[in-house]
Amino acid sequence: MAKAEAQEAAAGEIISSDPATGREVGRVRKQTPDEVRQAVERSRQVFHMWKTTSFAERRRLVMRAREVILDEMESIAELISAESGKPKGEAIAFEIAPVLDLMQWIARSAEKMLRPRRVGIGLFGLLGRSSRVVYHPLGVVAIIPAWNYPFSIPLGEAVMSLMAGNTVVIKPSELTPLTGVKIGEIFERAGFPNDAVQVVSGAGETGAALVEAAPDKIAFTGSVATGRKIAEAAAKNLTSVVLELGGKDPMIVLADADLEAAANAAVWGAFSNAGQNCASVERLYVHESIAEDLTRRIVEKTGKLKIGPGSDPDVSVGPMSSERQIRIVERHVDDFREAGAEILTGGERRADTLVRMSVASTRTSANCEEASVGTDDLAGGTGDADRSVRAPLIFEPTVIAGATNDMRPMREETFGPTLPICTFVTEEEAIALANDTEFGLTASVWTRDIARGRRIAERIEAGTVCINEHLYTHGIGQTPWGGFKNSGRGRTHGLEGLLELVQPQHIHTNRITLLPDAWWMPYSPTALETFRGFATKFATGSMLKTATLLPQLWKRIKELRRG
Ligand code: NDP
């Protein structure tokens, strides 16, 4: 528990504090594993009622929840900003607006998307058979999000789950617990049945208790290390999981790109939310002929960004969310320096903004273990009494030239405001560099030649590849979101995301029961000959070839009817 331990929390409490000021935002009580189990049980009870509600009723409630959000938009944005540190404008533009859009879309479309559908079954249809697929909800969906989009990610996943007929238990991050509680209140105010959406508060162990409680699906967003643990724990109950994990997303700028657009996008893609985006531009590959021009524009634009608390409307880059996260950024920038890359702008923690910070971390993801520090590690520590120190949490937006893929920070997720730039000569080289990573969440290609951009996009190993855009497609709820390689499993959003939240049931009908099936028992030499015909004629899918099987089929059916 990073910043929460800065204040004197009573046993079993989490105190949420503003990373820009250290001010306490509020506190929540941690739920015990037993309470988490009970929450899942209550969720399952209410599921049996909720799954029978009509799509019209679900739609009405989701649209009502939208109104509640719009009513409270300013205070919700302030809460998100206070807990996560992001500028209030980002909370509105990149959390509230996209989730409102997702809500109206899924409320209106889920019924159509989940309508029972007839499936073509080829030559079986000639035998009087037909097939339909109907979709059933799964039951209880456990949502375990990260802290960087504490509102839009869990809320969007909850709404999609509810529209599919599931009930929901959310375990927010310990860094943003009040935003999680607010999500529960929104559903309550909208009139959802009691316990249809529950929020259980706590740290990693509360998340683990939720996984242990055997929900019917887990939608997890977070680090690769925690995702692995969750997948392992979920396997014990055969609970299926959607994993939305880290990224090291490349931006490829070809020689014919619109440089001004690419420079603006690189700055926004790398530094919005202080770089704490799973789909941030973490590596920029630019054609050597335009590298100098693009880099100059990026450095100029970065120099104009105002840095400070997220509550200031002129601030573009706010504080980072936790001490351990800023430590990772510092380590990566040091690594770049040592490896010979050049820091063109930024590169330092801002000592002019002091915040009260905890130095102990109970969080256990791999990169965080490396980043957690002891009380003595930071100058100005106030000692063991409250285990806190005063340390700045703002890291300057940092542009780095001369990066190469063999440098360590080009291979690990930074999740902070750094933009390393690397050059390439050929298209093949750019693609190889972009794919040279364990991650594959998103990527972008910048070119005026759209056909070429698409060709390159299809060769990049990532769940989303944009041409002349970067980062924002999580905000388009209609499109699937998820990673290749270690960036995840499964999808949220879009039809693909909705289908993760239901189980398809195949209903197969035979309208002709007068004749026995040729494959029924007892078997015989005639049966064997018929089965050969199935393999060599029927299984070709050709009506003509199957027609030549008819005499043999008739012989077999007569045999069966004789008994
Ligand atoms: P973590 O993996 O540390 O935590 C994610 C969530 O899991 C938190 O709610 C955390 O709780 C909880 N948790 C921790 N341990 C356990 C456990 N053993 N069992 C169950 N739950 C547990 O990730 P971060 O919060 O640090 O998030 C940053 C990561 O998330 C980055 O790698 C980023 O790329 C990724 N991310 C991916 C996105 C995507 O769409 N692919 C979107 C956003 C972020 P607590 O916080 O209370 O410890």
CSV table of N, CA, C and O in Angstrom, one decimal, residues 147-217:
chain,number,residue,atom,x,y,z
A,147,TRP,N,-5.0,1.2,-11.3
A,147,TRP,CA,-5.3,2.5,-10.7
A,147,TRP,C,-5.3,3.6,-11.8
A,147,TRP,O,-5.7,4.8,-11.5
A,148,ASN,N,-4.7,3.3,-13.0
A,148,ASN,CA,-4.5,4.5,-13.9
A,148,ASN,C,-5.7,5.0,-14.6
A,148,ASN,O,-5.8,6.1,-15.0
A,149,TYR,N,-6.7,4.1,-14.8
A,149,TYR,CA,-8.0,4.6,-15.3
A,149,TYR,C,-9.1,4.0,-14.3
A,149,TYR,O,-9.8,3.1,-14.7
A,150,PRO,N,-9.1,4.6,-13.1
A,150,PRO,CA,-9.8,3.9,-12.0
A,150,PRO,C,-11.4,4.0,-12.2
A,150,PRO,O,-12.1,3.3,-11.6
A,151,PHE,N,-11.8,4.9,-13.1
A,151,PHE,CA,-13.3,5.0,-13.3
A,151,PHE,C,-13.7,4.3,-14.6
A,151,PHE,O,-14.6,3.4,-14.6
A,152,SER,N,-13.1,4.7,-15.7
A,152,SER,CA,-13.7,4.2,-17.0
A,152,SER,C,-13.5,2.7,-17.2
A,152,SER,O,-14.3,2.0,-17.7
A,153,ILE,N,-12.3,2.2,-16.7
A,153,ILE,CA,-12.1,0.7,-17.0
A,153,ILE,C,-13.1,-0.1,-16.2
A,153,ILE,O,-13.8,-0.9,-16.8
A,154,PRO,N,-13.1,0.0,-14.9
A,154,PRO,CA,-14.1,-0.9,-14.2
A,154,PRO,C,-15.5,-0.6,-14.5
A,154,PRO,O,-16.3,-1.5,-14.6
A,155,LEU,N,-15.8,0.7,-14.7
A,155,LEU,CA,-17.2,1.0,-15.0
A,155,LEU,C,-17.7,0.4,-16.3
A,155,LEU,O,-18.7,-0.2,-16.5
A,156,GLY,N,-16.8,0.6,-17.3
A,156,GLY,CA,-17.1,0.1,-18.7
A,156,GLY,C,-17.3,-1.4,-18.6
A,156,GLY,O,-18.2,-2.0,-19.2
A,157,GLU,N,-16.4,-2.1,-17.9
A,157,GLU,CA,-16.5,-3.6,-17.9
A,157,GLU,C,-17.7,-4.0,-17.1
A,157,GLU,O,-18.4,-5.0,-17.5
A,158,ALA,N,-18.1,-3.2,-16.1
A,158,ALA,CA,-19.3,-3.6,-15.3
A,158,ALA,C,-20.5,-3.4,-16.2
A,158,ALA,O,-21.4,-4.3,-16.2
A,159,VAL,N,-20.6,-2.3,-16.9
A,159,VAL,CA,-21.8,-2.1,-17.7
A,159,VAL,C,-22.0,-3.2,-18.8
A,159,VAL,O,-23.0,-3.7,-19.1
A,160,MET,N,-20.8,-3.6,-19.4
A,160,MET,CA,-20.9,-4.6,-20.5
A,160,MET,C,-21.4,-5.9,-19.8
A,160,MET,O,-22.2,-6.7,-20.4
A,161,SER,N,-20.8,-6.2,-18.6
A,161,SER,CA,-21.2,-7.4,-17.9
A,161,SER,C,-22.7,-7.4,-17.6
A,161,SER,O,-23.4,-8.5,-17.8
A,162,LEU,N,-23.2,-6.3,-17.1
A,162,LEU,CA,-24.6,-6.2,-16.7
A,162,LEU,C,-25.5,-6.3,-17.9
A,162,LEU,O,-26.5,-7.0,-17.8
A,163,MET,N,-25.2,-5.7,-19.0
A,163,MET,CA,-26.0,-5.8,-20.2
A,163,MET,C,-26.1,-7.2,-20.7
A,163,MET,O,-27.1,-7.6,-21.3
A,164,ALA,N,-25.0,-8.0,-20.4
A,164,ALA,CA,-25.0,-9.4,-20.9
A,164,ALA,C,-25.8,-10.3,-19.9
A,164,ALA,O,-25.9,-11.5,-20.1
A,165,GLY,N,-26.2,-9.7,-18.8
A,165,GLY,CA,-27.0,-10.4,-17.8
A,165,GLY,C,-26.3,-11.0,-16.6
A,165,GLY,O,-26.8,-11.8,-15.8
A,166,ASN,N,-25.0,-10.5,-16.4
A,166,ASN,CA,-24.2,-10.9,-15.3
A,166,ASN,C,-24.4,-9.9,-14.1
A,166,ASN,O,-24.8,-8.8,-14.3
A,167,THR,N,-24.0,-10.4,-13.0
A,167,THR,CA,-23.8,-9.4,-11.8
A,167,THR,C,-22.3,-9.3,-11.6
A,167,THR,O,-21.5,-10.0,-12.2
A,168,VAL,N,-21.9,-8.3,-10.8
A,168,VAL,CA,-20.6,-7.8,-10.8
A,168,VAL,C,-20.0,-7.5,-9.4
A,168,VAL,O,-20.8,-7.0,-8.6
A,169,VAL,N,-18.8,-7.9,-9.1
A,169,VAL,CA,-18.1,-7.5,-7.9
A,169,VAL,C,-16.8,-6.9,-8.4
A,169,VAL,O,-16.0,-7.5,-9.1
A,170,ILE,N,-16.6,-5.6,-7.9
A,170,ILE,CA,-15.4,-4.9,-8.3
A,170,ILE,C,-14.4,-4.8,-7.1
A,170,ILE,O,-14.9,-4.4,-6.0
A,171,LYS,N,-13.1,-5.0,-7.4
A,171,LYS,CA,-12.1,-4.7,-6.4
A,171,LYS,C,-11.2,-3.6,-6.9
A,171,LYS,O,-10.3,-3.9,-7.7
A,172,PRO,N,-11.5,-2.4,-6.5
A,172,PRO,CA,-10.6,-1.3,-7.1
A,172,PRO,C,-9.2,-1.4,-6.5
A,172,PRO,O,-9.0,-2.0,-5.5
A,173,SER,N,-8.3,-0.6,-7.2
A,173,SER,CA,-7.0,-0.6,-6.7
A,173,SER,C,-6.9,0.2,-5.3
A,173,SER,O,-7.7,1.1,-5.1
A,174,GLU,N,-6.0,-0.2,-4.5
A,174,GLU,CA,-5.9,0.4,-3.2
A,174,GLU,C,-5.4,1.9,-3.3
A,174,GLU,O,-5.5,2.7,-2.4
A,175,LEU,N,-4.9,2.2,-4.5
A,175,LEU,CA,-4.5,3.6,-4.7
A,175,LEU,C,-5.7,4.5,-5.1
A,175,LEU,O,-5.6,5.8,-5.0
A,176,THR,N,-6.8,3.9,-5.6
A,176,THR,CA,-7.9,4.7,-6.0
A,176,THR,C,-9.2,4.1,-5.4
A,176,THR,O,-10.2,3.9,-6.2
A,177,PRO,N,-9.3,3.9,-4.1
A,177,PRO,CA,-10.4,3.1,-3.6
A,177,PRO,C,-11.7,3.9,-3.6
A,177,PRO,O,-12.8,3.3,-3.8
A,178,LEU,N,-11.6,5.2,-3.5
A,178,LEU,CA,-12.9,6.0,-3.4
A,178,LEU,C,-13.5,6.1,-4.7
A,178,LEU,O,-14.8,6.2,-4.8
A,179,THR,N,-12.7,6.1,-5.8
A,179,THR,CA,-13.3,6.1,-7.1
A,179,THR,C,-14.1,4.8,-7.3
A,179,THR,O,-15.2,4.8,-7.9
A,180,GLY,N,-13.6,3.7,-6.8
A,180,GLY,CA,-14.3,2.5,-6.8
A,180,GLY,C,-15.6,2.5,-6.1
A,180,GLY,O,-16.7,2.1,-6.6
A,181,VAL,N,-15.6,3.1,-4.9
A,181,VAL,CA,-16.8,3.2,-4.1
A,181,VAL,C,-17.8,4.1,-4.8
A,181,VAL,O,-19.0,3.8,-4.8
A,182,LYS,N,-17.3,5.1,-5.5
A,182,LYS,CA,-18.2,6.0,-6.2
A,182,LYS,C,-18.9,5.2,-7.3
A,182,LYS,O,-20.1,5.4,-7.6
A,183,ILE,N,-18.2,4.3,-8.0
A,183,ILE,CA,-18.9,3.5,-9.0
A,183,ILE,C,-20.0,2.7,-8.5
A,183,ILE,O,-21.1,2.7,-9.0
A,184,GLY,N,-19.8,2.1,-7.3
A,184,GLY,CA,-20.9,1.4,-6.6
A,184,GLY,C,-22.1,2.3,-6.3
A,184,GLY,O,-23.3,1.9,-6.6
A,185,GLU,N,-21.8,3.5,-5.9
A,185,GLU,CA,-22.9,4.5,-5.6
A,185,GLU,C,-23.7,4.9,-6.8
A,185,GLU,O,-24.9,5.0,-6.8
A,186,ILE,N,-23.0,5.0,-7.9
A,186,ILE,CA,-23.7,5.4,-9.2
A,186,ILE,C,-24.7,4.3,-9.6
A,186,ILE,O,-25.9,4.6,-9.9
A,187,PHE,N,-24.3,3.0,-9.5
A,187,PHE,CA,-25.3,2.0,-9.8
A,187,PHE,C,-26.5,1.9,-8.8
A,187,PHE,O,-27.6,1.7,-9.2
A,188,GLU,N,-26.1,2.2,-7.6
A,188,GLU,CA,-27.2,2.2,-6.5
A,188,GLU,C,-28.2,3.4,-6.8
A,188,GLU,O,-29.4,3.1,-6.8
A,189,ARG,N,-27.6,4.5,-7.1
A,189,ARG,CA,-28.5,5.7,-7.4
A,189,ARG,C,-29.3,5.5,-8.6
A,189,ARG,O,-30.5,6.0,-8.7
A,190,ALA,N,-28.8,4.7,-9.6
A,190,ALA,CA,-29.5,4.5,-10.8
A,190,ALA,C,-30.7,3.5,-10.6
A,190,ALA,O,-31.5,3.4,-11.5
A,191,GLY,N,-30.7,2.8,-9.5
A,191,GLY,CA,-31.8,1.9,-9.2
A,191,GLY,C,-31.5,0.5,-9.5
A,191,GLY,O,-32.5,-0.3,-9.6
A,192,PHE,N,-30.3,0.1,-9.7
A,192,PHE,CA,-30.0,-1.3,-10.0
A,192,PHE,C,-30.3,-2.1,-8.7
A,192,PHE,O,-30.3,-1.6,-7.6
A,193,PRO,N,-30.7,-3.4,-8.9
A,193,PRO,CA,-31.1,-4.2,-7.7
A,193,PRO,C,-29.9,-4.2,-6.7
A,193,PRO,O,-28.7,-4.2,-7.1
A,194,ASN,N,-30.2,-4.3,-5.4
A,194,ASN,CA,-29.2,-4.5,-4.4
A,194,ASN,C,-28.3,-5.6,-4.8
A,194,ASN,O,-28.7,-6.7,-5.2
A,195,ASP,N,-27.0,-5.4,-4.6
A,195,ASP,CA,-26.0,-6.4,-4.8
A,195,ASP,C,-25.7,-6.8,-6.3
A,195,ASP,O,-24.9,-7.7,-6.6
A,196,ALA,N,-26.4,-6.2,-7.2
A,196,ALA,CA,-26.1,-6.5,-8.6
A,196,ALA,C,-24.7,-6.0,-9.0
A,196,ALA,O,-24.0,-6.6,-9.8
A,197,VAL,N,-24.3,-4.9,-8.3
A,197,VAL,CA,-22.9,-4.4,-8.5
A,197,VAL,C,-22.4,-4.1,-7.0
A,197,VAL,O,-23.0,-3.3,-6.3
A,198,GLN,N,-21.4,-4.8,-6.7
A,198,GLN,CA,-20.8,-4.6,-5.3
A,198,GLN,C,-19.3,-4.2,-5.5
A,198,GLN,O,-18.7,-4.6,-6.5
A,199,VAL,N,-18.9,-3.4,-4.5
A,199,VAL,CA,-17.5,-3.0,-4.6
A,199,VAL,C,-16.9,-3.5,-3.3
A,199,VAL,O,-17.4,-3.2,-2.2
A,200,VAL,N,-15.8,-4.3,-3.4
A,200,VAL,CA,-15.1,-4.7,-2.2
A,200,VAL,C,-13.7,-4.0,-2.1
A,200,VAL,O,-13.0,-3.9,-3.1
A,201,SER,N,-13.5,-3.3,-1.0
A,201,SER,CA,-12.3,-2.5,-0.9
A,201,SER,C,-11.1,-3.3,-0.3
A,201,SER,O,-11.3,-4.1,0.6
A,202,GLY,N,-9.9,-2.9,-0.7
A,202,GLY,CA,-8.7,-3.6,-0.1
A,202,GLY,C,-7.6,-3.5,-1.0
A,202,GLY,O,-7.6,-2.9,-2.1
A,203,ALA,N,-6.5,-4.2,-0.7
A,203,ALA,CA,-5.3,-4.2,-1.5
A,203,ALA,C,-5.2,-5.5,-2.3
A,203,ALA,O,-6.2,-6.2,-2.5
A,204,GLY,N,-4.0,-5.9,-2.6
A,204,GLY,CA,-3.8,-7.1,-3.4
A,204,GLY,C,-4.5,-8.3,-2.8
A,204,GLY,O,-5.1,-9.2,-3.5
A,205,GLU,N,-4.4,-8.5,-1.5
A,205,GLU,CA,-4.9,-9.7,-0.9
A,205,GLU,C,-6.4,-9.8,-1.0
A,205,GLU,O,-7.0,-10.9,-1.0
A,206,THR,N,-7.1,-8.6,-1.1
A,206,THR,CA,-8.5,-8.6,-1.3
A,206,THR,C,-8.9,-9.1,-2.7
A,206,THR,O,-9.8,-9.8,-2.9
A,207,GLY,N,-8.0,-8.6,-3.7
A,207,GLY,CA,-8.2,-9.1,-5.0
A,207,GLY,C,-8.0,-10.6,-5.1
A,207,GLY,O,-8.7,-11.4,-5.7
A,208,ALA,N,-7.0,-11.1,-4.3
A,208,ALA,CA,-6.7,-12.6,-4.3
A,208,ALA,C,-7.9,-13.3,-3.7
A,208,ALA,O,-8.3,-14.4,-4.2
A,209,ALA,N,-8.5,-12.7,-2.7
A,209,ALA,CA,-9.7,-13.3,-2.0
A,209,ALA,C,-10.8,-13.4,-3.0
A,209,ALA,O,-11.6,-14.4,-3.1
A,210,LEU,N,-11.0,-12.4,-3.8
A,210,LEU,CA,-12.0,-12.4,-4.8
A,210,LEU,C,-11.8,-13.5,-5.9
A,210,LEU,O,-12.8,-14.2,-6.3
A,211,VAL,N,-10.6,-13.6,-6.3
A,211,VAL,CA,-10.3,-14.7,-7.2
A,211,VAL,C,-10.6,-16.1,-6.6
A,211,VAL,O,-11.2,-17.0,-7.2
A,212,GLU,N,-10.2,-16.2,-5.4
A,212,GLU,CA,-10.4,-17.5,-4.6
A,212,GLU,C,-11.9,-17.8,-4.4
A,212,GLU,O,-12.3,-19.0,-4.3
A,213,ALA,N,-12.7,-16.8,-4.4
A,213,ALA,CA,-14.1,-17.0,-4.1
A,213,ALA,C,-14.9,-17.5,-5.3
A,213,ALA,O,-16.1,-17.6,-5.3
A,214,ALA,N,-14.2,-17.9,-6.3
A,214,ALA,CA,-14.7,-18.6,-7.5
A,214,ALA,C,-15.8,-17.9,-8.2
A,214,ALA,O,-16.9,-18.4,-8.4
A,215,PRO,N,-15.5,-16.6,-8.7
A,215,PRO,CA,-16.5,-16.0,-9.6
A,215,PRO,C,-16.6,-16.8,-10.9
A,215,PRO,O,-15.8,-17.7,-11.1
A,216,ASP,N,-17.5,-16.4,-11.8
A,216,ASP,CA,-17.6,-17.1,-13.0
A,216,ASP,C,-16.7,-16.6,-14.1
A,216,ASP,O,-16.5,-17.2,-15.2
A,217,LYS,N,-16.2,-15.4,-13.9
A,217,LYS,CA,-15.3,-14.8,-14.9
A,217,LYS,C,-14.5,-13.7,-14.2
A,217,LYS,O,-15.0,-13.1,-13.2
